[in-house]
Coordinates of C-alpha atoms in Angstrom, one line a residue:
M1 CA 33.8 -50.7 8.9
S2 CA 31.0 -49.9 6.4
D3 CA 32.4 -47.0 4.2
S4 CA 35.9 -48.9 3.8
V5 CA 34.4 -52.4 3.1
L6 CA 31.6 -50.6 0.7
D7 CA 34.6 -48.7 -1.0
F8 CA 36.6 -52.0 -1.7
Y9 CA 33.9 -54.2 -2.9
E10 CA 32.1 -51.2 -5.1
G11 CA 35.5 -50.6 -6.8
L12 CA 36.1 -54.3 -7.3
A13 CA 32.7 -55.5 -8.5
E14 CA 33.4 -55.4 -12.1
E15 CA 36.9 -56.9 -11.9
Y16 CA 36.1 -59.5 -9.3
H17 CA 36.4 -62.2 -11.6
L18 CA 39.6 -61.5 -13.1
L19 CA 41.0 -62.9 -9.8
F20 CA 40.2 -66.4 -11.3
A21 CA 41.8 -68.2 -14.1
D22 CA 38.5 -69.4 -14.6
W23 CA 35.6 -67.7 -12.5
E24 CA 32.5 -69.2 -13.8
Q25 CA 34.3 -72.9 -13.2
S26 CA 35.1 -71.8 -9.5
V27 CA 31.6 -71.3 -9.1
E28 CA 30.7 -74.8 -10.2
R29 CA 33.6 -76.1 -8.2
Q30 CA 32.6 -74.0 -5.0
G31 CA 29.1 -74.6 -5.3
A32 CA 30.1 -78.8 -5.5
V33 CA 32.1 -78.3 -2.5
L34 CA 29.6 -76.6 -0.5
D35 CA 26.8 -78.7 -1.4
A36 CA 28.9 -81.7 -0.1
L37 CA 29.6 -80.0 3.0
L38 CA 25.8 -79.2 3.8
R39 CA 24.5 -83.2 2.9
R40 CA 27.1 -83.8 5.5
S41 CA 26.0 -81.9 7.7
E42 CA 22.3 -82.0 7.3
A43 CA 19.7 -84.8 6.5
P44 CA 17.9 -83.9 4.5
P45 CA 19.9 -81.5 2.9
P46 CA 18.8 -78.0 3.4
R47 CA 16.8 -75.9 0.7
R48 CA 16.5 -72.1 1.7
V49 CA 20.4 -70.1 2.0
L50 CA 21.2 -67.0 2.8
D51 CA 24.8 -66.1 1.3
C52 CA 24.9 -62.6 3.2
A53 CA 28.3 -61.6 2.0
C54 CA 27.6 -62.8 -1.6
G55 CA 29.8 -60.5 -3.6
I56 CA 29.3 -61.0 -7.3
G57 CA 27.8 -64.6 -6.5
T58 CA 30.9 -66.8 -6.3
Q59 CA 29.2 -69.0 -3.7
A60 CA 25.3 -68.3 -3.9
L61 CA 25.4 -69.1 -7.8
G62 CA 26.9 -72.4 -7.3
L63 CA 24.4 -73.3 -4.8
A64 CA 21.6 -72.3 -6.6
A65 CA 22.7 -74.1 -9.7
R66 CA 22.4 -77.0 -7.7
G67 CA 18.8 -76.7 -6.7
Y68 CA 19.0 -74.5 -3.2
A69 CA 16.8 -71.7 -2.9
V70 CA 19.2 -68.8 -2.5
H71 CA 18.7 -65.5 -1.4
A72 CA 22.1 -63.3 -1.9
T73 CA 22.6 -60.2 0.0
D74 CA 26.0 -57.9 0.3
L75 CA 26.7 -54.6 1.6
S76 CA 27.9 -53.7 -1.9
P77 CA 24.8 -52.4 -4.4
A78 CA 27.3 -53.0 -7.1
A79 CA 28.2 -56.7 -6.3
V80 CA 24.7 -57.3 -5.8
A81 CA 23.8 -55.8 -9.3
R82 CA 26.7 -57.9 -10.5
A83 CA 25.3 -60.9 -9.0
E84 CA 22.0 -60.4 -10.6
R85 CA 23.5 -60.0 -14.1
E86 CA 25.6 -63.2 -13.5
A87 CA 22.7 -65.3 -12.5
R88 CA 20.8 -64.5 -15.7
A89 CA 23.5 -65.1 -17.9
M90 CA 24.1 -68.6 -16.4
H91 CA 20.0 -69.1 -16.4
V92 CA 20.3 -69.4 -12.5
T93 CA 17.3 -68.7 -10.4
L94 CA 18.1 -66.8 -7.1
T95 CA 16.9 -63.7 -5.0
T96 CA 19.0 -60.8 -4.3
G97 CA 19.0 -57.4 -1.8
V98 CA 21.6 -55.0 -0.3
A99 CA 21.8 -56.0 3.5
D100 CA 24.8 -55.2 6.0
M101 CA 25.6 -58.5 7.9
R102 CA 25.6 -56.7 10.8
M103 CA 21.8 -55.9 10.7
L104 CA 20.3 -59.0 8.7
D105 CA 17.7 -59.4 12.0
W106 CA 15.9 -56.2 10.4
Q107 CA 17.1 -55.8 6.6
V108 CA 16.5 -59.4 5.5
P109 CA 12.9 -61.1 6.4
G110 CA 12.4 -64.7 7.1
T111 CA 14.7 -67.6 8.2
F112 CA 16.8 -70.0 6.6
H113 CA 18.2 -73.4 6.8
V114 CA 21.8 -71.9 6.1
V115 CA 23.2 -68.9 6.6
M116 CA 26.6 -68.6 4.8
S117 CA 29.3 -66.0 4.5
C118 CA 32.4 -66.7 2.7
D119 CA 36.0 -65.1 1.2
N120 CA 37.0 -64.1 4.5
A121 CA 34.3 -61.6 4.7
L122 CA 34.2 -61.7 8.8
A123 CA 37.6 -60.5 8.7
H124 CA 36.3 -57.0 7.8
L125 CA 34.8 -56.6 11.1
L126 CA 37.4 -54.8 12.8
E127 CA 35.8 -54.3 16.0
D128 CA 34.5 -56.8 18.9
S129 CA 31.4 -55.2 18.9
D130 CA 30.8 -55.5 14.8
L131 CA 31.6 -59.2 15.0
H132 CA 29.1 -59.9 18.0
D133 CA 26.5 -58.0 15.9
A134 CA 27.2 -59.9 12.9
A135 CA 27.1 -63.1 14.7
N136 CA 23.9 -62.3 16.4
A137 CA 22.1 -61.0 13.3
M138 CA 23.1 -64.3 11.1
A139 CA 22.0 -66.4 14.2
S140 CA 18.6 -64.8 14.1
R141 CA 18.0 -65.8 10.6
L142 CA 18.5 -69.4 11.2
V143 CA 15.6 -71.8 11.6
P144 CA 16.0 -73.9 14.7
G145 CA 18.6 -76.6 13.8
G146 CA 20.0 -74.3 11.2
L147 CA 23.4 -74.1 10.1
L148 CA 25.8 -71.3 9.8
V149 CA 29.0 -71.5 7.3
A150 CA 31.7 -69.2 7.2
S151 CA 35.0 -69.4 5.8
L152 CA 38.3 -67.5 6.6
R153 CA 42.0 -67.2 5.9
D154 CA 44.1 -69.2 8.4
H155 CA 44.9 -66.1 10.3
E156 CA 47.2 -68.1 12.9
A157 CA 49.3 -69.2 10.0
L158 CA 49.4 -65.4 8.9
R159 CA 50.3 -64.4 12.5
E160 CA 53.4 -66.5 12.0
K161 CA 54.5 -65.3 8.6
R162 CA 53.6 -62.1 8.7
P163 CA 53.3 -61.7 4.4
R164 CA 54.5 -58.6 3.0
F165 CA 53.2 -59.7 -0.7
T166 CA 51.9 -62.6 -2.5
A167 CA 53.8 -63.7 -5.4
E168 CA 52.5 -63.1 -8.8
R169 CA 50.1 -65.2 -11.0
V170 CA 50.2 -64.8 -14.7
L171 CA 46.9 -65.8 -16.4
D172 CA 46.9 -66.3 -20.3
T173 CA 43.1 -66.0 -21.3
P174 CA 41.4 -65.8 -24.9
L175 CA 40.9 -61.9 -23.5
G176 CA 44.7 -61.4 -22.9
R177 CA 47.2 -61.8 -20.5
R178 CA 46.8 -60.8 -16.6
V179 CA 49.3 -60.7 -13.9
L180 CA 47.7 -60.5 -10.5
F181 CA 49.7 -59.7 -7.5
Q182 CA 48.8 -58.4 -3.3
V183 CA 50.9 -56.1 -1.4
W184 CA 50.2 -56.4 2.5
D185 CA 51.0 -53.7 5.3
W186 CA 50.8 -55.1 8.8
A187 CA 49.5 -52.7 11.6
V188 CA 52.2 -51.8 14.5
D189 CA 49.9 -54.2 16.9
E190 CA 49.8 -56.9 13.8
R191 CA 45.8 -57.1 14.6
Q192 CA 44.9 -55.5 11.6
Y193 CA 46.5 -56.1 7.9
T194 CA 45.6 -53.9 4.6
V195 CA 45.8 -55.6 1.3
R196 CA 46.3 -54.0 -1.9
Q197 CA 45.1 -56.1 -4.8
F198 CA 46.5 -55.0 -8.4
I199 CA 45.4 -56.3 -11.5
L200 CA 47.2 -55.9 -14.5
R201 CA 45.6 -56.6 -17.8
Q202 CA 47.0 -56.7 -21.4
E203 CA 44.4 -55.2 -23.8
S204 CA 45.6 -55.1 -27.6
G205 CA 49.3 -54.9 -26.5
V206 CA 48.7 -52.4 -24.0
W207 CA 48.8 -53.2 -20.3
H208 CA 46.3 -51.4 -18.0
T209 CA 46.7 -51.6 -13.9
T210 CA 44.1 -51.4 -11.2
E211 CA 44.7 -51.4 -7.4
H212 CA 41.9 -52.0 -4.8
T213 CA 42.8 -51.7 -1.0
G214 CA 40.9 -54.0 1.8
V215 CA 41.5 -53.7 5.5
Y216 CA 41.3 -57.0 7.3
R217 CA 41.3 -58.1 11.2
L218 CA 43.4 -60.8 12.2
L219 CA 40.6 -63.0 13.2
E220 CA 41.4 -66.2 14.9
R221 CA 39.7 -69.2 15.7
L222 CA 38.6 -68.7 19.1
E223 CA 37.4 -65.2 18.9
V224 CA 34.9 -66.6 15.9
E225 CA 33.8 -69.6 18.3
R226 CA 33.4 -66.9 20.9
A227 CA 31.4 -64.8 19.0
L228 CA 29.1 -67.6 17.7
T229 CA 28.6 -69.0 21.1
Q230 CA 27.7 -65.9 22.5
A231 CA 25.2 -65.6 19.7
G232 CA 23.4 -68.6 20.9
L233 CA 24.8 -71.1 18.5
V234 CA 26.3 -74.2 19.4
D235 CA 28.7 -77.1 18.4
P236 CA 31.5 -75.0 16.4
R237 CA 33.5 -77.2 14.0
W238 CA 36.5 -76.2 11.9
Y239 CA 37.1 -77.9 8.3
S240 CA 40.5 -77.4 6.7
P241 CA 40.8 -77.3 3.0
E242 CA 42.1 -80.8 2.8
E243 CA 38.7 -82.2 4.2
T244 CA 36.5 -80.1 2.2
G245 CA 38.1 -79.2 -1.1
F246 CA 37.1 -75.5 -0.4
Y247 CA 40.1 -73.0 -0.6
Q248 CA 40.0 -71.7 2.8
P249 CA 39.4 -73.1 6.0
L250 CA 35.5 -73.2 7.0
I251 CA 33.5 -73.2 10.3
T252 CA 30.1 -74.3 10.8
A253 CA 27.8 -73.9 13.8
R254 CA 24.2 -74.5 14.6
K255 CA 21.3 -73.1 16.0
P256 CA 19.7 -75.2 18.9

């Protein structure tokens, strides 16, 4: 798991913002959505948050800007370095570190009111042992009563559709036009899928193309719930995008 995921996010770190029409606006919007979810789930609102799959900071920066004490970690040093630069540029305070979500119990000190893993990161855990190690490690960083929050693609719907590609998105920006699309390849047993993300950029009339490849597990809701409850968490609850405004389904679970 580590090598393929690390290569994917190391390569994508400097281009991740290009996947959004306006990445900074998305940071603000996702921060607002997650803040509302946490306020609904906690009284008073939690303040210490560990984002253990922070990437370049899409959720971590948004919550930090709203007053949360955020520690942002990721497997990718390049992604963490980018999150640090973006925090400085946005005048947002957070702390960072490089850590594997399966090893948080010894790579990240302290405990938190919230441990978070968004953007389908759990689906990179291709083996049951990886998923259970990550669930145990995330649970270990929660205070009693603390909340785990994760977002995933709707894998039940994907199982039905088995998409081979996503339709192109054409973005016209002050820096030029971008075209984004993905090609999906499914394993024979349909338990894994490979996503090839293509980014086409027009600069001074010349088109440049990059491609980033990520491998995911078709991680179903029952599998996630089982891993979280076996890690000692209780009350797993799913939220649809229609309920929260977040772009993916979210699950929460609590440490007793």
